[in-house]
């Protein structure tokens, strides 16, 4: 995953967020990357992500990219 990938995810989410009730994040194995994406989305959208950290081990590299791709003020 790259910063460009994280920015593409954010572009998709911001575009469709007003039109959906849920967004599902899933990678090939669904163990660490998708929880990292979900946690990054929740954190930057001002939502609670504690359940993700309690139930999974988000990939910290991917989480940093997601947080970096969408700064809090963006």
PDB file of N, CA and C in Angstrom:
ATOM      1  N   UNK A   1       0.854  -1.166   0.000  1.00  0.00           N
ATOM      2  CA  UNK A   1       0.000   0.000   0.000  1.00  0.00           C
ATOM      3  C   UNK A   1       0.896   1.224   0.000  1.00  0.00           C
ATOM      4  N   UNK A   2       0.459   2.245  -0.730  1.00  0.00           N
ATOM      5  CA  UNK A   2       1.214   3.486  -0.821  1.00  0.00           C
ATOM      6  C   UNK A   2       0.331   4.649  -0.377  1.00  0.00           C
ATOM      7  N   UNK A   3       0.946   5.803  -0.229  1.00  0.00           N
ATOM      8  CA  UNK A   3       0.185   7.001   0.108  1.00  0.00           C
ATOM      9  C   UNK A   3      -0.831   7.302  -1.000  1.00  0.00           C
ATOM     10  N   UNK A   4      -0.443   7.053  -2.236  1.00  0.00           N
ATOM     11  CA  UNK A   4      -1.372   7.255  -3.354  1.00  0.00           C
ATOM     12  C   UNK A   4      -2.588   6.339  -3.223  1.00  0.00           C
ATOM     13  N   UNK A   5      -2.372   5.104  -2.799  1.00  0.00           N
ATOM     14  CA  UNK A   5      -3.485   4.175  -2.571  1.00  0.00           C
ATOM     15  C   UNK A   5      -4.418   4.709  -1.484  1.00  0.00           C
ATOM     16  N   UNK A   6      -3.830   5.185  -0.398  1.00  0.00           N
ATOM     17  CA  UNK A   6      -4.636   5.732   0.704  1.00  0.00           C
ATOM     18  C   UNK A   6      -5.448   6.932   0.233  1.00  0.00           C
ATOM     19  N   UNK A   7      -4.863   7.767  -0.583  1.00  0.00           N
ATOM     20  CA  UNK A   7      -5.593   8.924  -1.112  1.00  0.00           C
ATOM     21  C   UNK A   7      -6.745   8.492  -2.014  1.00  0.00           C
ATOM     22  N   UNK A   8      -6.541   7.420  -2.786  1.00  0.00           N
ATOM     23  CA  UNK A   8      -7.626   6.894  -3.627  1.00  0.00           C
ATOM     24  C   UNK A   8      -8.777   6.358  -2.773  1.00  0.00           C
ATOM     25  N   UNK A   9      -8.435   5.683  -1.686  1.00  0.00           N
ATOM     26  CA  UNK A   9      -9.476   5.189  -0.779  1.00  0.00           C
ATOM     27  C   UNK A   9     -10.266   6.356  -0.225  1.00  0.00           C
ATOM     28  N   UNK A  10      -9.574   7.400   0.232  1.00  0.00           N
ATOM     29  CA  UNK A  10     -10.262   8.576   0.769  1.00  0.00           C
ATOM     30  C   UNK A  10     -11.138   9.246  -0.281  1.00  0.00           C
ATOM     31  N   UNK A  11     -10.646   9.355  -1.492  1.00  0.00           N
ATOM     32  CA  UNK A  11     -11.434   9.973  -2.560  1.00  0.00           C
ATOM     33  C   UNK A  11     -12.740   9.200  -2.762  1.00  0.00           C
ATOM     34  N   UNK A  12     -12.647   7.876  -2.773  1.00  0.00           N
ATOM     35  CA  UNK A  12     -13.821   7.022  -2.917  1.00  0.00           C
ATOM     36  C   UNK A  12     -14.786   7.213  -1.746  1.00  0.00           C
ATOM     37  N   UNK A  13     -14.247   7.164  -0.530  1.00  0.00           N
ATOM     38  CA  UNK A  13     -15.087   7.269   0.667  1.00  0.00           C
ATOM     39  C   UNK A  13     -15.791   8.620   0.732  1.00  0.00           C
ATOM     40  N   UNK A  14     -15.069   9.687   0.515  1.00  0.00           N
ATOM     41  CA  UNK A  14     -15.665  11.025   0.580  1.00  0.00           C
ATOM     42  C   UNK A  14     -16.741  11.188  -0.482  1.00  0.00           C
ATOM     43  N   UNK A  15     -16.518  10.599  -1.637  1.00  0.00           N
ATOM     44  CA  UNK A  15     -17.509  10.710  -2.714  1.00  0.00           C
ATOM     45  C   UNK A  15     -18.822   9.993  -2.373  1.00  0.00           C
ATOM     46  N   UNK A  16     -18.722   8.797  -1.801  1.00  0.00           N
ATOM     47  CA  UNK A  16     -19.908   7.977  -1.586  1.00  0.00           C
ATOM     48  C   UNK A  16     -20.471   8.017  -0.168  1.00  0.00           C
ATOM     49  N   UNK A  17     -19.733   8.552   0.784  1.00  0.00           N
ATOM     50  CA  UNK A  17     -20.178   8.578   2.175  1.00  0.00           C
ATOM     51  C   UNK A  17     -21.573   9.180   2.357  1.00  0.00           C
ATOM     52  N   UNK A  18     -21.909  10.281   1.673  1.00  0.00           N
ATOM     53  CA  UNK A  18     -23.252  10.845   1.866  1.00  0.00           C
ATOM     54  C   UNK A  18     -24.377   9.950   1.327  1.00  0.00           C
ATOM     55  N   UNK A  19     -24.049   8.936   0.555  1.00  0.00           N
ATOM     56  CA  UNK A  19     -25.062   8.134  -0.123  1.00  0.00           C
ATOM     57  C   UNK A  19     -25.209   6.712   0.422  1.00  0.00           C
ATOM     58  N   UNK A  20     -24.401   6.345   1.424  1.00  0.00           N
ATOM     59  CA  UNK A  20     -24.432   4.972   1.937  1.00  0.00           C
ATOM     60  C   UNK A  20     -24.561   4.961   3.458  1.00  0.00           C
ATOM     61  N   UNK A  21     -24.973   3.827   3.976  1.00  0.00           N
ATOM     62  CA  UNK A  21     -25.078   3.660   5.427  1.00  0.00           C
ATOM     63  C   UNK A  21     -23.849   2.985   6.026  1.00  0.00           C
ATOM     64  N   UNK A  22     -23.096   2.282   5.188  1.00  0.00           N
ATOM     65  CA  UNK A  22     -21.928   1.557   5.684  1.00  0.00           C
ATOM     66  C   UNK A  22     -20.893   1.438   4.577  1.00  0.00           C
ATOM     67  N   UNK A  23     -19.647   1.360   5.005  1.00  0.00           N
ATOM     68  CA  UNK A  23     -18.536   1.107   4.089  1.00  0.00           C
ATOM     69  C   UNK A  23     -17.809  -0.120   4.608  1.00  0.00           C
ATOM     70  N   UNK A  24     -17.564  -1.074   3.740  1.00  0.00           N
ATOM     71  CA  UNK A  24     -16.885  -2.304   4.117  1.00  0.00           C
ATOM     72  C   UNK A  24     -15.462  -2.254   3.568  1.00  0.00           C
ATOM     73  N   UNK A  25     -14.500  -2.492   4.446  1.00  0.00           N
ATOM     74  CA  UNK A  25     -13.098  -2.547   4.042  1.00  0.00           C
ATOM     75  C   UNK A  25     -12.636  -3.996   4.160  1.00  0.00           C
ATOM     76  N   UNK A  26     -12.067  -4.525   3.085  1.00  0.00           N
ATOM     77  CA  UNK A  26     -11.582  -5.901   3.148  1.00  0.00           C
ATOM     78  C   UNK A  26     -10.394  -6.064   2.215  1.00  0.00           C
ATOM     79  N   UNK A  27      -9.333  -6.631   2.740  1.00  0.00           N
ATOM     80  CA  UNK A  27      -8.170  -6.933   1.920  1.00  0.00           C
ATOM     81  C   UNK A  27      -8.146  -8.433   1.649  1.00  0.00           C
ATOM     82  N   UNK A  28      -7.085  -8.922   1.093  1.00  0.00           N
ATOM     83  CA  UNK A  28      -7.034 -10.330   0.699  1.00  0.00           C
ATOM     84  C   UNK A  28      -7.277 -11.282   1.870  1.00  0.00           C
ATOM     85  N   UNK A  29      -6.673 -10.991   3.019  1.00  0.00           N
ATOM     86  CA  UNK A  29      -6.852 -11.879   4.166  1.00  0.00           C
ATOM     87  C   UNK A  29      -7.743 -11.271   5.248  1.00  0.00           C
ATOM     88  N   UNK A  30      -7.938  -9.961   5.238  1.00  0.00           N
ATOM     89  CA  UNK A  30      -8.827  -9.326   6.205  1.00  0.00           C
ATOM     90  C   UNK A  30      -8.332  -9.359   7.631  1.00  0.00           C
ATOM     91  N   UNK A  31      -7.029  -9.368   7.814  1.00  0.00           N
ATOM     92  CA  UNK A  31      -6.473  -9.501   9.161  1.00  0.00           C
ATOM     93  C   UNK A  31      -5.897  -8.198   9.694  1.00  0.00           C
ATOM     94  N   UNK A  32      -5.085  -7.509   8.917  1.00  0.00           N
ATOM     95  CA  UNK A  32      -4.432  -6.307   9.457  1.00  0.00           C
ATOM     96  C   UNK A  32      -4.581  -5.074   8.577  1.00  0.00           C
ATOM     97  N   UNK A  33      -4.577  -5.252   7.265  1.00  0.00           N
ATOM     98  CA  UNK A  33      -4.688  -4.075   6.392  1.00  0.00           C
ATOM     99  C   UNK A  33      -6.080  -3.477   6.397  1.00  0.00           C
ATOM    100  N   UNK A  34      -7.088  -4.313   6.240  1.00  0.00           N
ATOM    101  CA  UNK A  34      -8.447  -3.764   6.228  1.00  0.00           C
ATOM    102  C   UNK A  34      -8.829  -3.163   7.579  1.00  0.00           C
ATOM    103  N   UNK A  35      -8.450  -3.761   8.733  1.00  0.00           N
ATOM    104  CA  UNK A  35      -8.715  -3.074   9.990  1.00  0.00           C
ATOM    105  C   UNK A  35      -7.986  -1.735  10.089  1.00  0.00           C
ATOM    106  N   UNK A  36      -6.799  -1.662   9.508  1.00  0.00           N
ATOM    107  CA  UNK A  36      -6.070  -0.389   9.519  1.00  0.00           C
ATOM    108  C   UNK A  36      -6.782   0.664   8.690  1.00  0.00           C
ATOM    109  N   UNK A  37      -7.286   0.271   7.538  1.00  0.00           N
ATOM    110  CA  UNK A  37      -8.041   1.204   6.700  1.00  0.00           C
ATOM    111  C   UNK A  37      -9.299   1.651   7.442  1.00  0.00           C
ATOM    112  N   UNK A  38     -10.030   0.701   8.022  1.00  0.00           N
ATOM    113  CA  UNK A  38     -11.252   1.035   8.751  1.00  0.00           C
ATOM    114  C   UNK A  38     -10.966   1.948   9.938  1.00  0.00           C
ATOM    115  N   UNK A  39      -9.908   1.666  10.671  1.00  0.00           N
ATOM    116  CA  UNK A  39      -9.552   2.507  11.818  1.00  0.00           C
ATOM    117  C   UNK A  39      -9.169   3.907  11.364  1.00  0.00           C
ATOM    118  N   UNK A  40      -8.383   4.002  10.305  1.00  0.00           N
ATOM    119  CA  UNK A  40      -7.999   5.315   9.786  1.00  0.00           C
ATOM    120  C   UNK A  40      -9.199   6.121   9.341  1.00  0.00           C
ATOM    121  N   UNK A  41     -10.136   5.465   8.666  1.00  0.00           N
ATOM    122  CA  UNK A  41     -11.353   6.155   8.235  1.00  0.00           C
ATOM    123  C   UNK A  41     -12.131   6.661   9.442  1.00  0.00           C
ATOM    124  N   UNK A  42     -12.351   5.789  10.396  1.00  0.00           N
ATOM    125  CA  UNK A  42     -13.123   6.200  11.580  1.00  0.00           C
ATOM    126  C   UNK A  42     -12.448   7.343  12.330  1.00  0.00           C
ATOM    127  N   UNK A  43     -11.152   7.216  12.546  1.00  0.00           N
ATOM    128  CA  UNK A  43     -10.448   8.251  13.315  1.00  0.00           C
ATOM    129  C   UNK A  43     -10.531   9.613  12.639  1.00  0.00           C
ATOM    130  N   UNK A  44     -10.288   9.660  11.347  1.00  0.00           N
ATOM    131  CA  UNK A  44     -10.309  10.943  10.640  1.00  0.00           C
ATOM    132  C   UNK A  44     -11.727  11.477  10.429  1.00  0.00           C
ATOM    133  N   UNK A  45     -12.722  10.602  10.530  1.00  0.00           N
ATOM    134  CA  UNK A  45     -14.113  11.048  10.424  1.00  0.00           C
ATOM    135  C   UNK A  45     -14.689  11.393  11.800  1.00  0.00           C
ATOM    136  N   UNK A  46     -13.847  11.319  12.834  1.00  0.00           N
ATOM    137  CA  UNK A  46     -14.274  11.679  14.180  1.00  0.00           C
ATOM    138  C   UNK A  46     -15.108  10.603  14.866  1.00  0.00           C
ATOM    139  N   UNK A  47     -14.942   9.367  14.436  1.00  0.00           N
ATOM    140  CA  UNK A  47     -15.698   8.263  15.010  1.00  0.00           C
ATOM    141  C   UNK A  47     -14.800   7.412  15.903  1.00  0.00           C
ATOM    142  N   UNK A  48     -15.408   6.647  16.771  1.00  0.00           N
ATOM    143  CA  UNK A  48     -14.684   5.782  17.690  1.00  0.00           C
ATOM    144  C   UNK A  48     -14.141   4.565  16.938  1.00  0.00           C
ATOM    145  N   UNK A  49     -12.879   4.263  17.151  1.00  0.00           N
ATOM    146  CA  UNK A  49     -12.259   3.105  16.507  1.00  0.00           C
ATOM    147  C   UNK A  49     -11.739   2.108  17.533  1.00  0.00           C
ATOM    148  N   UNK A  50     -12.103   2.279  18.807  1.00  0.00           N
ATOM    149  CA  UNK A  50     -11.541   1.425  19.856  1.00  0.00           C
ATOM    150  C   UNK A  50     -11.878  -0.050  19.646  1.00  0.00           C
ATOM    151  N   UNK A  51     -13.066  -0.353  19.129  1.00  0.00           N
ATOM    152  CA  UNK A  51     -13.420  -1.761  18.925  1.00  0.00           C
ATOM    153  C   UNK A  51     -12.521  -2.432  17.885  1.00  0.00           C
ATOM    154  N   UNK A  52     -12.060  -1.666  16.931  1.00  0.00           N
ATOM    155  CA  UNK A  52     -11.147  -2.218  15.924  1.00  0.00           C
ATOM    156  C   UNK A  52      -9.835  -2.622  16.586  1.00  0.00           C
ATOM    157  N   UNK A  53      -9.319  -1.742  17.466  1.00  0.00           N
ATOM    158  CA  UNK A  53      -8.045  -2.029  18.128  1.00  0.00           C
ATOM    159  C   UNK A  53      -8.180  -3.143  19.167  1.00  0.00           C
ATOM    160  N   UNK A  54      -9.384  -3.323  19.702  1.00  0.00           N
ATOM    161  CA  UNK A  54      -9.618  -4.394  20.675  1.00  0.00           C
ATOM    162  C   UNK A  54      -9.738  -5.760  19.993  1.00  0.00           C
ATOM    163  N   UNK A  55     -10.285  -5.782  18.796  1.00  0.00           N
ATOM    164  CA  UNK A  55     -10.576  -7.049  18.122  1.00  0.00           C
ATOM    165  C   UNK A  55      -9.534  -7.465  17.084  1.00  0.00           C
ATOM    166  N   UNK A  56      -8.762  -6.502  16.592  1.00  0.00           N
ATOM    167  CA  UNK A  56      -7.816  -6.770  15.504  1.00  0.00           C
ATOM    168  C   UNK A  56      -6.463  -6.150  15.819  1.00  0.00           C
ATOM    169  N   UNK A  57      -5.490  -6.421  14.971  1.00  0.00           N
ATOM    170  CA  UNK A  57      -4.177  -5.794  15.065  1.00  0.00           C
ATOM    171  C   UNK A  57      -3.939  -5.037  13.769  1.00  0.00           C
ATOM    172  N   UNK A  58      -4.461  -3.792  13.684  1.00  0.00           N
ATOM    173  CA  UNK A  58      -4.299  -3.023  12.451  1.00  0.00           C
ATOM    174  C   UNK A  58      -2.827  -2.849  12.079  1.00  0.00           C
ATOM    175  N   UNK A  59      -2.550  -2.985  10.809  1.00  0.00           N
ATOM    176  CA  UNK A  59      -1.216  -2.770  10.272  1.00  0.00           C
ATOM    177  C   UNK A  59      -0.865  -1.291  10.483  1.00  0.00           C
ATOM    178  N   UNK A  60       0.143  -1.015  11.296  1.00  0.00           N
ATOM    179  CA  UNK A  60       0.458   0.369  11.660  1.00  0.00           C
ATOM    180  C   UNK A  60       0.962   1.189  10.477  1.00  0.00           C
ATOM    181  N   UNK A  61       1.647   0.553   9.556  1.00  0.00           N
ATOM    182  CA  UNK A  61       2.104   1.260   8.356  1.00  0.00           C
ATOM    183  C   UNK A  61       0.901   1.748   7.544  1.00  0.00           C
ATOM    184  N   UNK A  62      -0.068   0.870   7.328  1.00  0.00           N
ATOM    185  CA  UNK A  62      -1.267   1.233   6.573  1.00  0.00           C
ATOM    186  C   UNK A  62      -2.073   2.291   7.330  1.00  0.00           C
ATOM    187  N   UNK A  63      -2.183   2.133   8.642  1.00  0.00           N
ATOM    188  CA  UNK A  63      -2.905   3.122   9.446  1.00  0.00           C
ATOM    189  C   UNK A  63      -2.268   4.504   9.309  1.00  0.00           C
ATOM    190  N   UNK A  64      -0.950   4.570   9.390  1.00  0.00           N
ATOM    191  CA  UNK A  64      -0.257   5.865   9.226  1.00  0.00           C
ATOM    192  C   UNK A  64      -0.536   6.470   7.860  1.00  0.00           C
ATOM    193  N   UNK A  65      -0.534   5.641   6.825  1.00  0.00           N
ATOM    194  CA  UNK A  65      -0.827   6.154   5.481  1.00  0.00           C
ATOM    195  C   UNK A  65      -2.243   6.710   5.405  1.00  0.00           C
ATOM    196  N   UNK A  66      -3.199   5.996   5.992  1.00  0.00           N
ATOM    197  CA  UNK A  66      -4.586   6.468   5.973  1.00  0.00           C
ATOM    198  C   UNK A  66      -4.737   7.788   6.719  1.00  0.00           C
ATOM    199  N   UNK A  67      -4.059   7.909   7.835  1.00  0.00           N
ATOM    200  CA  UNK A  67      -4.136   9.149   8.619  1.00  0.00           C
ATOM    201  C   UNK A  67      -3.432  10.288   7.885  1.00  0.00           C
ATOM    202  N   UNK A  68      -2.308   9.983   7.287  1.00  0.00           N
ATOM    203  CA  UNK A  68      -1.555  10.992   6.547  1.00  0.00           C
ATOM    204  C   UNK A  68      -2.302  11.461   5.298  1.00  0.00           C
ATOM    205  N   UNK A  69      -2.972  10.539   4.640  1.00  0.00           N
ATOM    206  CA  UNK A  69      -3.665  10.859   3.385  1.00  0.00           C
ATOM    207  C   UNK A  69      -4.817  11.826   3.598  1.00  0.00           C
ATOM    208  N   UNK A  70      -5.372  11.851   4.783  1.00  0.00           N
ATOM    209  CA  UNK A  70      -6.487  12.750   5.075  1.00  0.00           C
ATOM    210  C   UNK A  70      -6.212  13.410   6.406  1.00  0.00           C
ATOM    211  N   UNK A  71      -5.563  14.529   6.369  1.00  0.00           N
ATOM    212  CA  UNK A  71      -5.260  15.275   7.574  1.00  0.00           C
ATOM    213  C   UNK A  71      -6.551  15.681   8.273  1.00  0.00           C
ATOM    214  N   UNK A  72      -6.537  15.902   9.588  1.00  0.00           N
ATOM    215  CA  UNK A  72      -7.762  16.224  10.331  1.00  0.00           C
ATOM    216  C   UNK A  72      -8.526  17.421   9.783  1.00  0.00           C
ATOM    217  N   UNK A  73      -7.818  18.392   9.243  1.00  0.00           N
ATOM    218  CA  UNK A  73      -8.469  19.605   8.741  1.00  0.00           C
ATOM    219  C   UNK A  73      -9.016  19.441   7.323  1.00  0.00           C
ATOM    220  N   UNK A  74      -8.662  18.345   6.653  1.00  0.00           N
ATOM    221  CA  UNK A  74      -9.088  18.150   5.255  1.00  0.00           C
ATOM    222  C   UNK A  74     -10.538  17.731   5.165  1.00  0.00           C
TER     223      UNK A  74
END
